[in-house]
Short mmCIF file of C-alpha atoms and ligand atoms in Angstrom, two decimals:
data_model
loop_
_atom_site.label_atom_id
_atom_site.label_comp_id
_atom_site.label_asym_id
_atom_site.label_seq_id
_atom_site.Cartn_x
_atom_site.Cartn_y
_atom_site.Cartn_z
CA UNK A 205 -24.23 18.71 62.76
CA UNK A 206 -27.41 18.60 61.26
CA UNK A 207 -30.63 16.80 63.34
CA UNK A 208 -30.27 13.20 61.73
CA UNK A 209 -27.03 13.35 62.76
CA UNK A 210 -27.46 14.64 66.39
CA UNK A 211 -30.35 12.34 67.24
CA UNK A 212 -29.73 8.94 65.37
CA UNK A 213 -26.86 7.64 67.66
CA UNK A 214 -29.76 7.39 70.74
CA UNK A 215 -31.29 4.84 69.30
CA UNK A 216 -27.78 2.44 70.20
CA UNK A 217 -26.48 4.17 72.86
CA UNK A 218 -27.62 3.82 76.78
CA UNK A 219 -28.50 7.69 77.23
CA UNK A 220 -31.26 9.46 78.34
CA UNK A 221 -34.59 11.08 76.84
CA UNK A 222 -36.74 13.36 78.55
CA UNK A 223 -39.48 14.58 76.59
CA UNK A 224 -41.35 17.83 77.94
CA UNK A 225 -44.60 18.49 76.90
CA UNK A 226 -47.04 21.35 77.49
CA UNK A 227 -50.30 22.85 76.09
CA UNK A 228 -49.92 23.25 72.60
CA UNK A 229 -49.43 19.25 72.09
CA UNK A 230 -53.22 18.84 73.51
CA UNK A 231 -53.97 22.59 71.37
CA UNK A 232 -53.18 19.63 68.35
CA UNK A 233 -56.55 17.67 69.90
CA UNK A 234 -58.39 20.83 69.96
CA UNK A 235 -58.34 21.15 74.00
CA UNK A 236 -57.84 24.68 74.37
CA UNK A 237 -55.41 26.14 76.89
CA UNK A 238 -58.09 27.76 79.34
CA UNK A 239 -55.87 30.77 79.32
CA UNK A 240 -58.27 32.40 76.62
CA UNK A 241 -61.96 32.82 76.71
CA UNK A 242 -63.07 29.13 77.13
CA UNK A 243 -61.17 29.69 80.83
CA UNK A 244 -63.58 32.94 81.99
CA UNK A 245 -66.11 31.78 84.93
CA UNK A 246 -68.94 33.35 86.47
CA UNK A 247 -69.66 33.28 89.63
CA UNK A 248 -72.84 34.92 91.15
CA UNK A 249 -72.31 38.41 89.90
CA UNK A 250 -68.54 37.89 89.13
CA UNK A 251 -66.65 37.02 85.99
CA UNK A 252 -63.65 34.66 87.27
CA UNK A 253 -60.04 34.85 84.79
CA UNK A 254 -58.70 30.88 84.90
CA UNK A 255 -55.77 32.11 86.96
CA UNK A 256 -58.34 32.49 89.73
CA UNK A 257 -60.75 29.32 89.45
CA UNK A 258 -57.45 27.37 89.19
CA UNK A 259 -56.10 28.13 92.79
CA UNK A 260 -56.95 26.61 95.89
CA UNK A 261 -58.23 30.39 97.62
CA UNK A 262 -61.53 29.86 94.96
CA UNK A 263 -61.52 26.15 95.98
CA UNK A 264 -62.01 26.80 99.28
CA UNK A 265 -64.48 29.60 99.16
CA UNK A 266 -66.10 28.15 96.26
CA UNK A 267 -65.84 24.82 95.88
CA UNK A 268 -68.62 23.76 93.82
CA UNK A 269 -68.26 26.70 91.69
CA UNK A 270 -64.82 25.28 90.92
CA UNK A 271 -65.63 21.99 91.05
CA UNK A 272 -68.33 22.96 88.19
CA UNK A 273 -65.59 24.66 86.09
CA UNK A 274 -63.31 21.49 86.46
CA UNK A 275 -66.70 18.79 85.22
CA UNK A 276 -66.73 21.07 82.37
CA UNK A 277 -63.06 21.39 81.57
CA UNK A 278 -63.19 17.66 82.26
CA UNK A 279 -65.59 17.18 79.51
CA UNK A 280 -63.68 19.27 77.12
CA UNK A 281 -60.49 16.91 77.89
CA UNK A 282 -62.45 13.44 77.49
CA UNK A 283 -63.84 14.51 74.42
CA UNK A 284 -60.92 14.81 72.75
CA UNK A 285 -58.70 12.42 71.46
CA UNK A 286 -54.60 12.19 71.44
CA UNK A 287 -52.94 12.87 68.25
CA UNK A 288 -50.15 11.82 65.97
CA UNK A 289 -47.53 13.66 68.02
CA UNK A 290 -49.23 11.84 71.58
CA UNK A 291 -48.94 8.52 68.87
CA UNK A 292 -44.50 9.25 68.24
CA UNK A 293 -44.22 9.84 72.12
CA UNK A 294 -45.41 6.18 72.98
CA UNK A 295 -43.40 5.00 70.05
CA UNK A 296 -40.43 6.59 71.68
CA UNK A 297 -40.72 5.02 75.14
CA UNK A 298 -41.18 1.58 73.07
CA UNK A 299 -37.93 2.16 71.70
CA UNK A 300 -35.96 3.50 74.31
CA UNK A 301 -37.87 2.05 77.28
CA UNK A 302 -36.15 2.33 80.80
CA UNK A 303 -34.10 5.32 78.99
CA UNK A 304 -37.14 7.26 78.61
CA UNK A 305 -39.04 9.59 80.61
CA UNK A 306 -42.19 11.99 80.10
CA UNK A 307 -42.88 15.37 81.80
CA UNK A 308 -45.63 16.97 81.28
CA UNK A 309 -47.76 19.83 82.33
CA UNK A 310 -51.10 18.39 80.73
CA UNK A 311 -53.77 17.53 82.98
CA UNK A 312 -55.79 16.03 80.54
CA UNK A 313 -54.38 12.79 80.66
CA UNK A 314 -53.95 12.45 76.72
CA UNK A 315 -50.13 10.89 76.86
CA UNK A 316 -51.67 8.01 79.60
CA UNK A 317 -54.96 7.48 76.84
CA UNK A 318 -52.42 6.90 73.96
CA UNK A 319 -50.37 4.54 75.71
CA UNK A 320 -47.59 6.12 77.67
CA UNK A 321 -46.62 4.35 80.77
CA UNK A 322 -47.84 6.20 84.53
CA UNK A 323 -44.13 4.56 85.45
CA UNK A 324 -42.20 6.68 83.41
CA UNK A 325 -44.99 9.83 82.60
CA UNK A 326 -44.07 12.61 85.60
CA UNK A 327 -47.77 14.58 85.20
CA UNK A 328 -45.96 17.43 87.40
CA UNK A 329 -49.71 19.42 87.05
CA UNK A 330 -51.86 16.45 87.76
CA UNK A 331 -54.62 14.50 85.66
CA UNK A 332 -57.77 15.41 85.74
CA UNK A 333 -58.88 11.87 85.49
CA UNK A 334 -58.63 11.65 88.96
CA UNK A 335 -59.69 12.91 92.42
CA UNK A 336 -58.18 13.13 95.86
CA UNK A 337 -59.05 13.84 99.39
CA UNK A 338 -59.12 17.88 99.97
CA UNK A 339 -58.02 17.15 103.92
CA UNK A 340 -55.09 14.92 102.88
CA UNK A 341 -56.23 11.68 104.69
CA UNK A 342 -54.87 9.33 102.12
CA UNK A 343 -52.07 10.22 99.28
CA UNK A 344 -54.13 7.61 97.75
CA UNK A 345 -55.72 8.89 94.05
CA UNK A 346 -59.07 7.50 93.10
CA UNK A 347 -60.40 7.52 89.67
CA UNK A 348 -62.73 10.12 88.19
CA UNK A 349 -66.32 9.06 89.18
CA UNK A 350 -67.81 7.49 86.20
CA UNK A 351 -71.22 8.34 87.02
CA UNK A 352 -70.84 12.03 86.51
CA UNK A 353 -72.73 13.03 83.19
CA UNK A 354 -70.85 15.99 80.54
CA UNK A 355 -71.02 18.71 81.46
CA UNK A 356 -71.97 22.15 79.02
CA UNK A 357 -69.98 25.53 80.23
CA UNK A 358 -71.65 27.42 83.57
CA UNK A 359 -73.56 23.61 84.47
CA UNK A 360 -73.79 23.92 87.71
CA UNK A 361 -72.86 20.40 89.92
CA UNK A 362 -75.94 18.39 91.43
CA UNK A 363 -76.55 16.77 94.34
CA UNK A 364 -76.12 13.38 93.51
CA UNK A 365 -72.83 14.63 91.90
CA UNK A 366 -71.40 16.24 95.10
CA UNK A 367 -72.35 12.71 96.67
CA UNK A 368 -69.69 11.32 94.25
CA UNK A 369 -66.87 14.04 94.83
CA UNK A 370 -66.06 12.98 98.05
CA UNK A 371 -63.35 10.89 99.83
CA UNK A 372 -64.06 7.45 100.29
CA UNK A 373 -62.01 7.18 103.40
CA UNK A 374 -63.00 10.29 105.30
CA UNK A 375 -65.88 12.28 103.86
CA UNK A 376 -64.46 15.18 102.95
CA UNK A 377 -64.70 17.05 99.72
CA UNK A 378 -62.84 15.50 97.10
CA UNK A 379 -60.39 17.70 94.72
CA UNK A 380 -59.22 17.61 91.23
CA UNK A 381 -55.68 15.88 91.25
CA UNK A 382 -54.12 19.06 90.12
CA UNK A 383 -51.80 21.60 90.85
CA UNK A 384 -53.08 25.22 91.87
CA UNK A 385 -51.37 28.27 91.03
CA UNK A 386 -51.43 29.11 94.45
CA UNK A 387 -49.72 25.47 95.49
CA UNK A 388 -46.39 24.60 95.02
CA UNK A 389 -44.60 21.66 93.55
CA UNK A 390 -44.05 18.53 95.32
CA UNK A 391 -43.15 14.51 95.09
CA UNK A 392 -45.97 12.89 96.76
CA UNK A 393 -48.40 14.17 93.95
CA UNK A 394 -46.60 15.60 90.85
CA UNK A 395 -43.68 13.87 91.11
CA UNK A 396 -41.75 16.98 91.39
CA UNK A 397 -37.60 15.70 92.64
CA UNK A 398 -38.53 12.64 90.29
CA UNK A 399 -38.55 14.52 87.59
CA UNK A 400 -35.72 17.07 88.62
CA UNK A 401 -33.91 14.18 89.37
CA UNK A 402 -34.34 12.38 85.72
CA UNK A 403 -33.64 15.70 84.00
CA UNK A 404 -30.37 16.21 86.09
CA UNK A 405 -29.11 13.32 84.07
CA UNK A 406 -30.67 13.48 81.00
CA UNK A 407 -28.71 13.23 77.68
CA UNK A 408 -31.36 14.55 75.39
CA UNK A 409 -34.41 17.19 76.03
CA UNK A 410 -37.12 17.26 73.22
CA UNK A 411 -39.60 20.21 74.42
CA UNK A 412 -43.03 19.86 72.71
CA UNK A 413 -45.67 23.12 72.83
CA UNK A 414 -44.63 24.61 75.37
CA UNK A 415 -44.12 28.12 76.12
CA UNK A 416 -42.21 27.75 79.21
CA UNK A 417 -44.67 30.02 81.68
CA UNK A 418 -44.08 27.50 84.53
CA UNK A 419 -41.10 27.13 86.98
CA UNK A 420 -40.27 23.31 86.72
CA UNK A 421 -39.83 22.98 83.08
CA UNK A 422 -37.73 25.98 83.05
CA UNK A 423 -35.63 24.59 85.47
CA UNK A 424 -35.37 21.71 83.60
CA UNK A 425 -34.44 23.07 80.36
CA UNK A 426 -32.07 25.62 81.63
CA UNK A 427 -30.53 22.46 83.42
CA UNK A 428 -30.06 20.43 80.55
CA UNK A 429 -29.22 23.35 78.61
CA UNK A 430 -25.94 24.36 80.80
CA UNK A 431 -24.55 20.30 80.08
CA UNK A 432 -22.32 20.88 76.65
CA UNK A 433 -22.90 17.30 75.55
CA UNK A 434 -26.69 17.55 75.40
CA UNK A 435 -28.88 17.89 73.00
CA UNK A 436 -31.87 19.83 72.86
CA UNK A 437 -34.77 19.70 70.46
CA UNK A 438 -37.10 22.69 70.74
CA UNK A 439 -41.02 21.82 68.95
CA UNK A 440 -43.01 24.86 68.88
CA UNK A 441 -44.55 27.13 66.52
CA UNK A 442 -42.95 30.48 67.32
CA UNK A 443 -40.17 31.78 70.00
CA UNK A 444 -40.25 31.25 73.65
CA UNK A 445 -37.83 30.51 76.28
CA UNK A 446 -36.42 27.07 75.18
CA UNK A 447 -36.36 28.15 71.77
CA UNK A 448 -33.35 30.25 73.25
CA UNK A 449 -31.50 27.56 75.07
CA UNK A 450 -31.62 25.44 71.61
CA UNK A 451 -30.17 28.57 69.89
CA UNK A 452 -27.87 29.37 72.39
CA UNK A 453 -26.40 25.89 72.33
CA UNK A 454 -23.91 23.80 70.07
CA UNK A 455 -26.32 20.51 70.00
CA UNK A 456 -29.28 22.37 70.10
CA UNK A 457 -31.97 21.96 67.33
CA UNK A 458 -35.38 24.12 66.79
CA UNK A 459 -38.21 23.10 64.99
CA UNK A 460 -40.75 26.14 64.12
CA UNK A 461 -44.14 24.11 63.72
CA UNK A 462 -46.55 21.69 65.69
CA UNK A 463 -45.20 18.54 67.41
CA UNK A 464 -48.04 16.61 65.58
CA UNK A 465 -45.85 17.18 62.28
CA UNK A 466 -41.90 16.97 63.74
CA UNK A 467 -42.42 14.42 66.56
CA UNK A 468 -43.10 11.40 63.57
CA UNK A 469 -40.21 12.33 61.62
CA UNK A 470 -38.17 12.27 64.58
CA UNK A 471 -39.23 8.80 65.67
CA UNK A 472 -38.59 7.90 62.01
CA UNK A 473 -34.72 8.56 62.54
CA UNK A 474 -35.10 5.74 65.76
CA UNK A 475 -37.14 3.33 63.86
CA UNK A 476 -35.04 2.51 60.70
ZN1 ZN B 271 -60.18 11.86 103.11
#
């Protein structure tokens, strides 16, 4: 069957979407994926690979050093603005509403900024929009502080600012609502067995730039991969993992190219 055919009939039947997106959706806005050079940190006499600043260890030992890389990254995120493949994802969840659901492992809080709902949008690596208590007095999130200036790479964080990154309720340093490499998954923040749980059931995957490095989202498509009467759409320029489980499966589609390009012809086949 060719795609047309595979993906019209969701737009009158009651199944489900899922819609997995990852970094090279936000790539499309010009965020880069901190994995390359943009990522590097120094600190004192030390250059810092992202894979370090982004854990909990540097956080701890460091935490204004790595609350310094996360203003900047911060910056780079706000500056940017979704694109026409964010644009077809809130389409989609207009269309299929209570049928839909977004996972994503974007922190920059693009799909929220275009319109996507925080009901139905499982952020399962956080938003960097907002902050949290680093001693866990409150689940509560509280938003960015809008008082904190842009920031240029190696700024260092000032007074005043520290002032700002802290807990409301208890005083103690705030963190970036994100997941560390060194942290694991859960509900109360990343909406972890939500999203598992939606996936479980899920009738049809569309994975957007994604190259599949984390656990969850290969769980997810691996998941949705082993049920015959799924479909799965794989949007990416170039092989990876999920690329495989479209191949490998009767429904499964691939598209070799940005999600900006494929994800509005897609919604076209849903709007007609
Ligand atoms: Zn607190």
């Amino acid at each position: 069957m060719d795609t047309a055919e595979l993906l019209k009939p969701f737009k009158d039947n009651n199944k489900r979407i899922t819609v997995l997106t990852g970094a090279g959706i936000s790539a499309e806005s010009g965020i880069p994926t901190f994995r390359g050079p943009e990522g590097y940190w120094t600190v004192g006499s030390r250059e810092y690979r992202p894979e370090q600043m982004a854990t909990h260890s540097m956080f701890t030992q460091n935490p204004w050093e790595s609350w310094a890389w996360y203003l900047y990254r911060h910056t780079v995120c706000k500056k940017a603005e979704p694109n026409s493949g964010h644009r077809a994802i809130v389409q989609m969840e207009e269309i299929f509403k209570d049928r839909f659901r977004l996972v994503t492992q974007n922190v920059d809080g693009l799909h929220l900024r275009a319109g996507n709902s925080r009901e139905r949008t499982f952020q399962i690596h956080g938003n960097l929009n907002y902050i949290r208590c680093s001693g866990e007095c409150t689940p509560k999130l509280f938003d960015f502080p809008k008082e904190i200036a842009d920031k240029e790479k190696d700024q260092p964080v000032t007074e005043e600012e520290k002032k700002l990154l802290t807990c409301p309720r208890c005083g103690s340093i705030a963190r970036p609502h994100v997941l560390w490499f060194d942290e694991c998954y859960n509900e109360t923040w990343y909406k972890a067995e939500s999203a598992m749980g939606w996936a479980t059931s899920t009738d049809l995957l569309l994975v957007v730039g994604t190259a599949g490095a984390t656990n969850l989202p290969m769980q997810i498509g691996g998941m949705v991969a082993r049920n015959p009467e799924a479909v799965i759409v794989d949007i990416n320029p170039g092989d990876n993992p999920f690329r495989q489980f479209a191949a490998r499966h009767d429904r499964g589609i691939a598209l070799d190219g940005p999600g900006g390009e494929f994800l509005p012809e897609l919604l076209a086949l849903w709007e007609t």
